């Protein structure tokens, strides 16, 4: 079946540090891949997405590249801010049929000044 | 647009009580979903409705029922609440069938505690 594995947290970084959150997936066919972010006390919101191999999604300084050969979609940011503190979820969705998102377990990021 | 709204925001139940969580979206989306979020478990799908008039079980449907009342509204019912159902519940919606790249939009969540 389809599944997503992401690195366990929590991750604690100093402001302006480089961030990588690893995400790998297992899926039949070629899914669309997503990163969602959940700020404290809120629902999830889409951060970025990629719909086919070699696509790069980007938003708010975050980037992730769809790597079919390694079945990965790692999230990166060159310089994190305190306001980036949140829980980050990697997710996939099949491109055929109307199927729901499958989520990883989430990675909590804390950025300290 | 309000997006996806959920009521109530917080609820405390005793074991065996019943309740219904309400969800509505104003984006004219075809598909709606209910997830629960537990520490260390990520989001797990309870039920979803691909279109008005249809519902399907997700990963963890036991102990829950759903109703797709109309295109806008999708409710989740706990008939006899158990402590294991203590969780944060999120409703979501998405546009169009058959297009995997369409994002899901989430509500703010309902925090439920069962004593």
XYZ file of C-alpha atoms in Angstrom:
228
model
C 0.000 0.000 0.000
C 0.880 3.662 0.029
C 2.873 5.035 2.953
C 5.050 7.948 3.984
C 8.008 7.856 6.352
C 9.505 11.032 7.716
C 12.257 11.700 10.188
C 11.272 11.683 13.806
C 11.498 14.844 15.783
C 11.630 16.975 17.586
C 14.162 19.030 15.691
C 15.613 22.048 17.472
C 17.597 24.620 15.515
C 19.004 28.060 16.097
C 17.696 30.941 14.026
C 19.334 31.145 10.567
C 20.372 27.492 10.632
C 19.837 25.181 7.645
C 16.870 22.832 7.829
C 16.361 19.410 6.289
C 13.430 17.171 7.124
C 13.658 13.819 5.371
C 10.653 12.184 3.753
C 10.489 8.954 1.769
C 7.447 7.258 0.331
C 6.117 3.960 -0.944
C 3.424 4.090 -3.576
C 2.019 2.311 -6.571
C 2.392 4.437 -9.651
C 3.490 8.041 -9.436
C 1.753 10.007 -6.719
C 1.606 13.730 -6.053
C 3.655 14.770 -3.020
C 2.911 17.461 -0.472
C 4.309 19.177 2.575
C 1.780 20.547 5.049
C 2.546 22.724 8.066
C 0.625 22.962 11.324
C 1.242 25.986 13.521
C 0.390 25.700 17.224
C -3.343 25.447 17.837
C -4.249 25.507 14.154
C -5.257 23.143 11.376
C -2.957 22.017 8.593
C -2.167 24.220 5.646
C -0.418 23.393 2.421
C 3.211 24.519 2.317
C 4.237 23.186 -1.091
C 3.612 20.363 -3.525
C 5.067 18.536 -6.552
C 3.037 16.509 -8.978
C 5.663 14.637 -11.030
C 9.251 13.458 -10.931
C 11.937 16.172 -10.789
C 9.381 18.867 -9.970
C 10.486 21.285 -7.271
C 7.885 22.771 -4.974
C 8.735 25.990 -3.173
C 7.065 28.467 -0.841
C 8.142 30.867 1.931
C 11.800 29.909 1.435
C 11.078 26.180 1.751
C 11.859 23.788 -1.094
C 11.406 20.107 -1.855
C 12.257 18.127 -4.989
C 10.350 15.043 -6.135
C 13.012 12.336 -6.542
C 11.582 9.246 -8.174
C 14.857 7.312 -8.122
C 15.152 7.590 -4.333
C 11.384 7.871 -3.654
C 12.064 10.960 -1.586
C 10.699 14.466 -1.065
C 12.958 16.087 1.516
C 12.031 19.526 2.845
C 14.778 22.163 3.036
C 15.162 25.772 4.053
C 18.395 27.711 3.989
C 17.793 29.949 6.993
C 15.033 29.196 9.486
C 13.241 31.760 11.605
C 11.522 31.499 14.970
C 8.215 31.846 13.134
C 8.923 28.548 11.304
C 8.392 26.628 14.552
C 5.602 24.188 13.738
C 4.860 20.557 12.919
C 5.599 19.544 9.323
C 3.805 16.684 7.580
C 4.851 14.958 4.400
C 1.970 13.425 2.430
C 1.171 11.719 -0.834
C -1.892 11.261 -2.966
C -2.392 8.928 -5.881
C -2.903 10.630 -9.215
C -5.622 8.225 -10.327
C -8.972 7.988 -8.663
C -10.191 10.277 -5.926
C -8.216 9.064 -2.957
C -7.410 10.902 0.258
C -4.000 12.084 1.360
C -1.738 9.645 3.184
C 0.322 11.401 5.849
C 3.591 10.789 7.592
C 3.664 11.057 11.373
C 4.904 14.638 11.401
C 8.120 16.316 12.520
C 8.051 19.019 15.165
C 10.473 21.873 14.523
C 11.473 24.351 17.203
C 13.600 27.331 16.232
C 15.256 29.275 19.032
C 16.535 32.839 18.825
C -14.829 32.684 2.237
C -14.696 30.982 5.610
C -13.127 27.854 4.090
C -13.666 24.780 6.265
C -15.414 25.359 9.584
C -15.830 22.907 12.445
C -17.959 22.938 15.570
C -17.434 22.640 18.440
C -13.806 23.634 19.048
C -13.605 21.756 22.335
C -15.722 19.024 23.899
C -15.530 16.853 26.990
C -17.632 13.674 27.108
C -18.128 10.876 29.553
C -17.651 7.298 28.430
C -20.774 6.069 26.674
C -22.111 9.499 25.711
C -22.782 10.334 22.082
C -22.084 13.432 20.066
C -21.827 14.744 16.530
C -18.978 16.824 15.164
C -20.066 19.235 12.475
C -18.097 20.309 9.436
C -19.007 22.665 6.601
C -17.131 24.073 3.623
C -18.014 26.981 1.362
C -15.617 26.243 -1.504
C -18.039 24.068 -3.490
C -15.723 21.085 -3.087
C -16.887 17.627 -4.041
C -14.854 15.645 -1.525
C -14.726 15.824 2.259
C -12.705 13.939 4.881
C -12.481 13.279 8.593
C -9.096 12.665 10.247
C -7.972 12.182 13.802
C -4.615 13.366 15.080
C -2.896 11.633 17.961
C 0.613 12.255 19.350
C 3.225 10.324 17.391
C 0.626 8.958 14.955
C 0.229 11.753 12.473
C -3.185 12.100 10.853
C -5.251 8.992 10.286
C -8.259 8.943 7.991
C -11.543 7.945 9.634
C -14.040 8.316 6.794
C -14.295 10.248 3.599
C -16.914 11.251 1.074
C -15.722 11.433 -2.510
C -18.913 13.140 -3.590
C -22.337 14.025 -2.260
C -24.236 10.833 -1.490
C -21.195 8.579 -1.038
C -19.081 7.695 1.992
C -16.154 5.313 2.429
C -14.200 3.957 5.359
C -10.690 5.084 5.961
C -7.938 3.617 8.099
C -9.679 3.843 11.508
C -13.502 3.827 11.067
C -14.507 1.707 14.064
C -16.654 3.548 16.584
C -17.650 6.296 14.154
C -20.386 7.029 11.660
C -20.634 9.815 9.101
C -23.315 11.614 7.163
C -22.816 13.674 4.035
C -25.835 15.892 4.595
C -25.372 17.876 1.372
C -22.470 19.127 -0.695
C -21.400 21.579 2.021
C -21.728 19.514 5.180
C -20.124 16.316 6.456
C -20.734 15.249 10.050
C -18.956 12.694 12.231
C -20.862 10.885 14.966
C -19.609 9.011 17.987
C -22.463 6.791 19.172
C -20.862 5.615 22.412
C -17.681 7.501 23.187
C -14.648 5.687 24.601
C -11.450 7.091 26.144
C -9.542 5.782 23.110
C -11.414 8.359 21.034
C -9.775 11.224 22.878
C -8.082 13.060 20.049
C -8.062 16.131 17.847
C -10.416 15.746 14.897
C -9.872 17.534 11.615
C -12.256 17.908 8.729
C -10.913 18.622 5.245
C -12.239 19.146 1.739
C -10.862 19.087 -1.782
C -11.958 19.984 -5.276
C -12.597 17.710 -8.214
C -12.516 14.006 -8.469
C -9.680 12.066 -9.983
C -7.019 14.768 -9.725
C -4.385 13.763 -7.225
C -2.571 17.072 -7.165
C -5.492 18.985 -5.728
C -4.743 20.005 -2.193
C -6.937 19.319 0.778
C -8.068 22.296 2.858
C -8.348 21.724 6.583
C -10.568 23.082 9.308
C -9.214 24.327 12.657
C -9.980 21.080 14.483
C -12.109 19.850 17.381
C -10.322 18.813 20.539
C -12.291 15.977 22.142
C -11.640 14.465 25.556
C -13.498 11.353 26.702
C -13.340 10.676 30.431
